[in-house]
Amino acid sequence: KISVIVPAFNEERVLAASLASIRGAMAAFRERGWSSELIVCDNNSTDRTAAIAAAAAATVVFEPINQIGRARNSGARAATGDWLIFVDADSQPSLALFAEVAAQIQRGDILAGGSTVKLDDDDFWCNFWAGLWNRISRWRRYMAGSFIFCDAGAFREVGGFGEELFVAEELELSLKLKKL
């Protein structure tokens, strides 16, 4: 079973499109006969984030402290899957990406992985920094927080995302999983 977890804080503008994209991509798991669930962690939003998630038939959990690691961990605590996929609320993963994740899981020799980042922005500097991050993450084998998949048992064994960090929690998780 695959649990897709979406941490969300005041994401009413983009959440419906993101959840529709995620639902479409989850077909990659159905095609393999795998079950899946969609969990949105409302990270103390003051807008309609939770209502939009519920309308999209996602399980909605609440995290009162505004911090991404806490939101991801709260979603993971509610998850019942053997594998966890963390997707940012402003992301739109494709069917091909989820199919590749399923293929990696089926290999049976990995604990976690991620993808490179592609922005919908035409800004030179945004794309420059995203490209630089992509090169560094491939070289150092770091996972970008916007898309991470992980064996649920391994995630729990290393203690999940660090809740004392407000940035780079995905790098800390990458390092903990490398040691494991």
PDB file of N, CA, C and O in Angstrom, residues 62-118:
ATOM      1  N   PHE A  62      -4.586  17.312  11.041  1.00  0.00           N
ATOM      2  CA  PHE A  62      -4.260  18.676  11.433  1.00  0.00           C
ATOM      3  C   PHE A  62      -2.983  18.704  12.249  1.00  0.00           C
ATOM      4  O   PHE A  62      -2.789  17.878  13.140  1.00  0.00           O
ATOM      5  N   GLU A  63      -2.108  19.638  11.920  1.00  0.00           N
ATOM      6  CA  GLU A  63      -0.893  19.895  12.706  1.00  0.00           C
ATOM      7  C   GLU A  63      -0.916  21.361  13.104  1.00  0.00           C
ATOM      8  O   GLU A  63      -0.846  22.237  12.237  1.00  0.00           O
ATOM      9  N   PRO A  64      -1.025  21.653  14.410  1.00  0.00           N
ATOM     10  CA  PRO A  64      -1.187  23.039  14.847  1.00  0.00           C
ATOM     11  C   PRO A  64       0.079  23.887  14.807  1.00  0.00           C
ATOM     12  O   PRO A  64      -0.008  25.112  14.817  1.00  0.00           O
ATOM     13  N   ILE A  65       1.246  23.280  14.773  1.00  0.00           N
ATOM     14  CA  ILE A  65       2.487  24.057  14.765  1.00  0.00           C
ATOM     15  C   ILE A  65       2.991  24.185  13.332  1.00  0.00           C
ATOM     16  O   ILE A  65       3.243  23.182  12.664  1.00  0.00           O
ATOM     17  N   ASN A  66       3.129  25.430  12.883  1.00  0.00           N
ATOM     18  CA  ASN A  66       3.550  25.690  11.507  1.00  0.00           C
ATOM     19  C   ASN A  66       5.026  25.355  11.321  1.00  0.00           C
ATOM     20  O   ASN A  66       5.902  26.152  11.630  1.00  0.00           O
ATOM     21  N   GLN A  67       5.253  24.149  10.829  1.00  0.00           N
ATOM     22  CA  GLN A  67       6.613  23.717  10.534  1.00  0.00           C
ATOM     23  C   GLN A  67       6.511  22.503   9.618  1.00  0.00           C
ATOM     24  O   GLN A  67       5.789  21.555   9.903  1.00  0.00           O
ATOM     25  N   ILE A  68       7.220  22.530   8.513  1.00  0.00           N
ATOM     26  CA  ILE A  68       7.069  21.516   7.466  1.00  0.00           C
ATOM     27  C   ILE A  68       7.408  20.111   7.944  1.00  0.00           C
ATOM     28  O   ILE A  68       6.717  19.154   7.599  1.00  0.00           O
ATOM     29  N   GLY A  69       8.456  19.952   8.748  1.00  0.00           N
ATOM     30  CA  GLY A  69       8.795  18.624   9.255  1.00  0.00           C
ATOM     31  C   GLY A  69       7.675  18.052  10.109  1.00  0.00           C
ATOM     32  O   GLY A  69       7.333  16.872  10.007  1.00  0.00           O
ATOM     33  N   ARG A  70       7.084  18.882  10.949  1.00  0.00           N
ATOM     34  CA  ARG A  70       5.959  18.439  11.787  1.00  0.00           C
ATOM     35  C   ARG A  70       4.760  18.053  10.919  1.00  0.00           C
ATOM     36  O   ARG A  70       4.096  17.053  11.177  1.00  0.00           O
ATOM     37  N   ALA A  71       4.477  18.850   9.906  1.00  0.00           N
ATOM     38  CA  ALA A  71       3.344  18.552   9.024  1.00  0.00           C
ATOM     39  C   ALA A  71       3.567  17.225   8.299  1.00  0.00           C
ATOM     40  O   ALA A  71       2.660  16.387   8.226  1.00  0.00           O
ATOM     41  N   ARG A  72       4.765  17.022   7.788  1.00  0.00           N
ATOM     42  CA  ARG A  72       5.049  15.751   7.102  1.00  0.00           C
ATOM     43  C   ARG A  72       4.954  14.575   8.069  1.00  0.00           C
ATOM     44  O   ARG A  72       4.403  13.524   7.737  1.00  0.00           O
ATOM     45  N   ASN A  73       5.503  14.733   9.262  1.00  0.00           N
ATOM     46  CA  ASN A  73       5.444  13.648  10.252  1.00  0.00           C
ATOM     47  C   ASN A  73       4.018  13.369  10.706  1.00  0.00           C
ATOM     48  O   ASN A  73       3.646  12.204  10.916  1.00  0.00           O
ATOM     49  N   SER A  74       3.205  14.400  10.866  1.00  0.00           N
ATOM     50  CA  SER A  74       1.800  14.192  11.249  1.00  0.00           C
ATOM     51  C   SER A  74       1.068  13.395  10.175  1.00  0.00           C
ATOM     52  O   SER A  74       0.294  12.490  10.481  1.00  0.00           O
ATOM     53  N   GLY A  75       1.321  13.735   8.920  1.00  0.00           N
ATOM     54  CA  GLY A  75       0.729  12.966   7.832  1.00  0.00           C
ATOM     55  C   GLY A  75       1.210  11.525   7.844  1.00  0.00           C
ATOM     56  O   GLY A  75       0.436  10.590   7.639  1.00  0.00           O
ATOM     57  N   ALA A  76       2.494  11.322   8.108  1.00  0.00           N
ATOM     58  CA  ALA A  76       3.061   9.968   8.143  1.00  0.00           C
ATOM     59  C   ALA A  76       2.478   9.146   9.291  1.00  0.00           C
ATOM     60  O   ALA A  76       2.269   7.936   9.150  1.00  0.00           O
ATOM     61  N   ARG A  77       2.212   9.795  10.419  1.00  0.00           N
ATOM     62  CA  ARG A  77       1.606   9.058  11.551  1.00  0.00           C
ATOM     63  C   ARG A  77       0.217   8.547  11.199  1.00  0.00           C
ATOM     64  O   ARG A  77      -0.213   7.509  11.694  1.00  0.00           O
ATOM     65  N   ALA A  78      -0.498   9.255  10.354  1.00  0.00           N
ATOM     66  CA  ALA A  78      -1.837   8.835   9.937  1.00  0.00           C
ATOM     67  C   ALA A  78      -1.796   7.800   8.819  1.00  0.00           C
ATOM     68  O   ALA A  78      -2.801   7.150   8.529  1.00  0.00           O
ATOM     69  N   ALA A  79      -0.650   7.646   8.190  1.00  0.00           N
ATOM     70  CA  ALA A  79      -0.520   6.767   7.024  1.00  0.00           C
ATOM     71  C   ALA A  79      -0.536   5.298   7.414  1.00  0.00           C
ATOM     72  O   ALA A  79       0.006   4.915   8.443  1.00  0.00           O
ATOM     73  N   THR A  80      -1.132   4.496   6.549  1.00  0.00           N
ATOM     74  CA  THR A  80      -1.180   3.049   6.762  1.00  0.00           C
ATOM     75  C   THR A  80      -0.408   2.283   5.690  1.00  0.00           C
ATOM     76  O   THR A  80      -0.439   1.058   5.676  1.00  0.00           O
ATOM     77  N   GLY A  81       0.267   3.001   4.812  1.00  0.00           N
ATOM     78  CA  GLY A  81       0.966   2.358   3.702  1.00  0.00           C
ATOM     79  C   GLY A  81       2.312   1.780   4.078  1.00  0.00           C
ATOM     80  O   GLY A  81       2.911   2.139   5.093  1.00  0.00           O
ATOM     81  N   ASP A  82       2.777   0.873   3.225  1.00  0.00           N
ATOM     82  CA  ASP A  82       4.117   0.296   3.351  1.00  0.00           C
ATOM     83  C   ASP A  82       5.176   1.265   2.853  1.00  0.00           C
ATOM     84  O   ASP A  82       6.340   1.179   3.231  1.00  0.00           O
ATOM     85  N   TRP A  83       4.762   2.157   1.957  1.00  0.00           N
ATOM     86  CA  TRP A  83       5.637   3.192   1.402  1.00  0.00           C
ATOM     87  C   TRP A  83       4.953   4.534   1.547  1.00  0.00           C
ATOM     88  O   TRP A  83       3.725   4.633   1.425  1.00  0.00           O
ATOM     89  N   LEU A  84       5.746   5.554   1.828  1.00  0.00           N
ATOM     90  CA  LEU A  84       5.255   6.916   1.976  1.00  0.00           C
ATOM     91  C   LEU A  84       5.801   7.757   0.833  1.00  0.00           C
ATOM     92  O   LEU A  84       6.980   7.661   0.498  1.00  0.00           O
ATOM     93  N   ILE A  85       4.943   8.570   0.254  1.00  0.00           N
ATOM     94  CA  ILE A  85       5.370   9.532  -0.761  1.00  0.00           C
ATOM     95  C   ILE A  85       4.956  10.908  -0.259  1.00  0.00           C
ATOM     96  O   ILE A  85       3.780  11.148   0.014  1.00  0.00           O
ATOM     97  N   PHE A  86       5.931  11.794  -0.121  1.00  0.00           N
ATOM     98  CA  PHE A  86       5.677  13.162   0.322  1.00  0.00           C
ATOM     99  C   PHE A  86       5.726  14.071  -0.898  1.00  0.00           C
ATOM    100  O   PHE A  86       6.727  14.106  -1.612  1.00  0.00           O
ATOM    101  N   VAL A  87       4.623  14.789  -1.122  1.00  0.00           N
ATOM    102  CA  VAL A  87       4.513  15.681  -2.278  1.00  0.00           C
ATOM    103  C   VAL A  87       4.087  17.058  -1.779  1.00  0.00           C
ATOM    104  O   VAL A  87       3.091  17.173  -1.060  1.00  0.00           O
ATOM    105  N   ASP A  88       4.813  18.090  -2.149  1.00  0.00           N
ATOM    106  CA  ASP A  88       4.432  19.443  -1.748  1.00  0.00           C
ATOM    107  C   ASP A  88       3.099  19.830  -2.373  1.00  0.00           C
ATOM    108  O   ASP A  88       2.764  19.400  -3.485  1.00  0.00           O
ATOM    109  N   ALA A  89       2.358  20.669  -1.668  1.00  0.00           N
ATOM    110  CA  ALA A  89       1.002  21.054  -2.075  1.00  0.00           C
ATOM    111  C   ALA A  89       0.958  21.872  -3.359  1.00  0.00           C
ATOM    112  O   ALA A  89      -0.098  21.990  -3.969  1.00  0.00           O
ATOM    113  N   ASP A  90       2.077  22.416  -3.776  1.00  0.00           N
ATOM    114  CA  ASP A  90       2.089  23.180  -5.024  1.00  0.00           C
ATOM    115  C   ASP A  90       2.728  22.400  -6.171  1.00  0.00           C
ATOM    116  O   ASP A  90       3.056  22.959  -7.207  1.00  0.00           O
ATOM    117  N   SER A  91       2.875  21.102  -5.985  1.00  0.00           N
ATOM    118  CA  SER A  91       3.485  20.245  -7.007  1.00  0.00           C
ATOM    119  C   SER A  91       2.412  19.506  -7.796  1.00  0.00           C
ATOM    120  O   SER A  91       1.319  19.267  -7.297  1.00  0.00           O
ATOM    121  N   GLN A  92       2.764  19.121  -9.013  1.00  0.00           N
ATOM    122  CA  GLN A  92       1.849  18.356  -9.848  1.00  0.00           C
ATOM    123  C   GLN A  92       2.593  17.172 -10.467  1.00  0.00           C
ATOM    124  O   GLN A  92       3.014  17.217 -11.616  1.00  0.00           O
ATOM    125  N   PRO A  93       2.761  16.113  -9.687  1.00  0.00           N
ATOM    126  CA  PRO A  93       3.482  14.945 -10.197  1.00  0.00           C
ATOM    127  C   PRO A  93       2.711  14.259 -11.319  1.00  0.00           C
ATOM    128  O   PRO A  93       1.488  14.285 -11.360  1.00  0.00           O
ATOM    129  N   SER A  94       3.464  13.637 -12.201  1.00  0.00           N
ATOM    130  CA  SER A  94       2.863  12.978 -13.362  1.00  0.00           C
ATOM    131  C   SER A  94       2.679  11.480 -13.122  1.00  0.00           C
ATOM    132  O   SER A  94       3.286  10.901 -12.224  1.00  0.00           O
ATOM    133  N   LEU A  95       1.872  10.883 -13.963  1.00  0.00           N
ATOM    134  CA  LEU A  95       1.694   9.438 -13.961  1.00  0.00           C
ATOM    135  C   LEU A  95       3.045   8.760 -14.191  1.00  0.00           C
ATOM    136  O   LEU A  95       3.375   7.760 -13.535  1.00  0.00           O
ATOM    137  N   ALA A  96       3.851   9.302 -15.085  1.00  0.00           N
ATOM    138  CA  ALA A  96       5.167   8.720 -15.385  1.00  0.00           C
ATOM    139  C   ALA A  96       6.071   8.741 -14.142  1.00  0.00           C
ATOM    140  O   ALA A  96       6.803   7.782 -13.898  1.00  0.00           O
ATOM    141  N   LEU A  97       6.020   9.808 -13.366  1.00  0.00           N
ATOM    142  CA  LEU A  97       6.834   9.878 -12.151  1.00  0.00           C
ATOM    143  C   LEU A  97       6.397   8.818 -11.144  1.00  0.00           C
ATOM    144  O   LEU A  97       7.236   8.097 -10.595  1.00  0.00           O
ATOM    145  N   PHE A  98       5.102   8.680 -10.920  1.00  0.00           N
ATOM    146  CA  PHE A  98       4.632   7.663  -9.975  1.00  0.00           C
ATOM    147  C   PHE A  98       4.910   6.244 -10.499  1.00  0.00           C
ATOM    148  O   PHE A  98       5.202   5.346  -9.716  1.00  0.00           O
ATOM    149  N   ALA A  99       4.840   6.051 -11.820  1.00  0.00           N
ATOM    150  CA  ALA A  99       5.185   4.741 -12.395  1.00  0.00           C
ATOM    151  C   ALA A  99       6.656   4.422 -12.149  1.00  0.00           C
ATOM    152  O   ALA A  99       7.020   3.279 -11.853  1.00  0.00           O
ATOM    153  N   GLU A 100       7.525   5.441 -12.256  1.00  0.00           N
ATOM    154  CA  GLU A 100       8.947   5.233 -11.983  1.00  0.00           C
ATOM    155  C   GLU A 100       9.172   4.910 -10.503  1.00  0.00           C
ATOM    156  O   GLU A 100      10.002   4.060 -10.168  1.00  0.00           O
ATOM    157  N   VAL A 101       8.442   5.571  -9.614  1.00  0.00           N
ATOM    158  CA  VAL A 101       8.536   5.253  -8.184  1.00  0.00           C
ATOM    159  C   VAL A 101       8.134   3.797  -7.957  1.00  0.00           C
ATOM    160  O   VAL A 101       8.828   3.059  -7.250  1.00  0.00           O
ATOM    161  N   ALA A 102       7.049   3.372  -8.565  1.00  0.00           N
ATOM    162  CA  ALA A 102       6.602   1.982  -8.412  1.00  0.00           C
ATOM    163  C   ALA A 102       7.671   1.008  -8.921  1.00  0.00           C
ATOM    164  O   ALA A 102       7.922  -0.021  -8.285  1.00  0.00           O
ATOM    165  N   ALA A 103       8.294   1.338 -10.040  1.00  0.00           N
ATOM    166  CA  ALA A 103       9.359   0.479 -10.567  1.00  0.00           C
ATOM    167  C   ALA A 103      10.532   0.411  -9.594  1.00  0.00           C
ATOM    168  O   ALA A 103      11.121  -0.667  -9.400  1.00  0.00           O
ATOM    169  N   GLN A 104      10.877   1.536  -8.992  1.00  0.00           N
ATOM    170  CA  GLN A 104      11.972   1.539  -8.014  1.00  0.00           C
ATOM    171  C   GLN A 104      11.615   0.709  -6.785  1.00  0.00           C
ATOM    172  O   GLN A 104      12.450  -0.034  -6.265  1.00  0.00           O
ATOM    173  N   ILE A 105      10.385   0.843  -6.320  1.00  0.00           N
ATOM    174  CA  ILE A 105       9.939   0.053  -5.168  1.00  0.00           C
ATOM    175  C   ILE A 105      10.012  -1.439  -5.487  1.00  0.00           C
ATOM    176  O   ILE A 105      10.484  -2.237  -4.676  1.00  0.00           O
ATOM    177  N   GLN A 106       9.570  -1.811  -6.675  1.00  0.00           N
ATOM    178  CA  GLN A 106       9.573  -3.217  -7.077  1.00  0.00           C
ATOM    179  C   GLN A 106      10.970  -3.806  -7.174  1.00  0.00           C
ATOM    180  O   GLN A 106      11.136  -5.016  -7.031  1.00  0.00           O
ATOM    181  N   ARG A 107      11.970  -2.972  -7.376  1.00  0.00           N
ATOM    182  CA  ARG A 107      13.354  -3.468  -7.414  1.00  0.00           C
ATOM    183  C   ARG A 107      13.711  -4.177  -6.116  1.00  0.00           C
ATOM    184  O   ARG A 107      14.473  -5.140  -6.123  1.00  0.00           O
ATOM    185  N   GLY A 108      13.204  -3.640  -5.004  1.00  0.00           N
ATOM    186  CA  GLY A 108      13.415  -4.281  -3.719  1.00  0.00           C
ATOM    187  C   GLY A 108      14.745  -4.001  -3.052  1.00  0.00           C
ATOM    188  O   GLY A 108      15.054  -4.603  -2.026  1.00  0.00           O
ATOM    189  N   ASP A 109      15.544  -3.092  -3.593  1.00  0.00           N
ATOM    190  CA  ASP A 109      16.872  -2.864  -3.008  1.00  0.00           C
ATOM    191  C   ASP A 109      17.110  -1.411  -2.603  1.00  0.00           C
ATOM    192  O   ASP A 109      18.243  -0.979  -2.463  1.00  0.00           O
ATOM    193  N   ILE A 110      16.038  -0.644  -2.417  1.00  0.00           N
ATOM    194  CA  ILE A 110      16.193   0.740  -1.990  1.00  0.00           C
ATOM    195  C   ILE A 110      15.273   1.039  -0.814  1.00  0.00           C
ATOM    196  O   ILE A 110      14.275   0.343  -0.597  1.00  0.00           O
ATOM    197  N   LEU A 111      15.631   2.065  -0.051  1.00  0.00           N
ATOM    198  CA  LEU A 111      14.808   2.510   1.075  1.00  0.00           C
ATOM    199  C   LEU A 111      14.070   3.804   0.767  1.00  0.00           C
ATOM    200  O   LEU A 111      13.027   4.074   1.356  1.00  0.00           O
ATOM    201  N   ALA A 112      14.633   4.628  -0.129  1.00  0.00           N
ATOM    202  CA  ALA A 112      14.050   5.939  -0.375  1.00  0.00           C
ATOM    203  C   ALA A 112      14.588   6.520  -1.668  1.00  0.00           C
ATOM    204  O   ALA A 112      15.580   6.028  -2.215  1.00  0.00           O
ATOM    205  N   GLY A 113      13.936   7.572  -2.112  1.00  0.00           N
ATOM    206  CA  GLY A 113      14.392   8.276  -3.301  1.00  0.00           C
ATOM    207  C   GLY A 113      13.598   9.545  -3.495  1.00  0.00           C
ATOM    208  O   GLY A 113      12.738   9.891  -2.689  1.00  0.00           O
ATOM    209  N   GLY A 114      13.917  10.222  -4.565  1.00  0.00           N
ATOM    210  CA  GLY A 114      13.236  11.473  -4.864  1.00  0.00           C
ATOM    211  C   GLY A 114      13.332  11.772  -6.335  1.00  0.00           C
ATOM    212  O   GLY A 114      13.598  10.886  -7.145  1.00  0.00           O
ATOM    213  N   SER A 115      13.109  13.017  -6.671  1.00  0.00           N
ATOM    214  CA  SER A 115      13.223  13.426  -8.068  1.00  0.00           C
ATOM    215  C   SER A 115      13.885  14.787  -8.124  1.00  0.00           C
ATOM    216  O   SER A 115      14.013  15.480  -7.115  1.00  0.00           O
ATOM    217  N   THR A 116      14.289  15.156  -9.313  1.00  0.00           N
ATOM    218  CA  THR A 116      14.816  16.497  -9.500  1.00  0.00           C
ATOM    219  C   THR A 116      13.644  17.476  -9.532  1.00  0.00           C
ATOM    220  O   THR A 116      12.476  17.078  -9.576  1.00  0.00           O
ATOM    221  N   VAL A 117      13.969  18.747  -9.528  1.00  0.00           N
ATOM    222  CA  VAL A 117      12.960  19.801  -9.444  1.00  0.00           C
ATOM    223  C   VAL A 117      12.874  20.526 -10.781  1.00  0.00           C
ATOM    224  O   VAL A 117      13.897  20.869 -11.373  1.00  0.00           O
ATOM    225  N   LYS A 118      11.642  20.745 -11.244  1.00  0.00           N
ATOM    226  CA  LYS A 118      11.407  21.551 -12.445  1.00  0.00           C
ATOM    227  C   LYS A 118      10.364  22.594 -12.079  1.00  0.00           C
ATOM    228  O   LYS A 118       9.289  22.257 -11.604  1.00  0.00           O
TER     229      LYS A 118
END
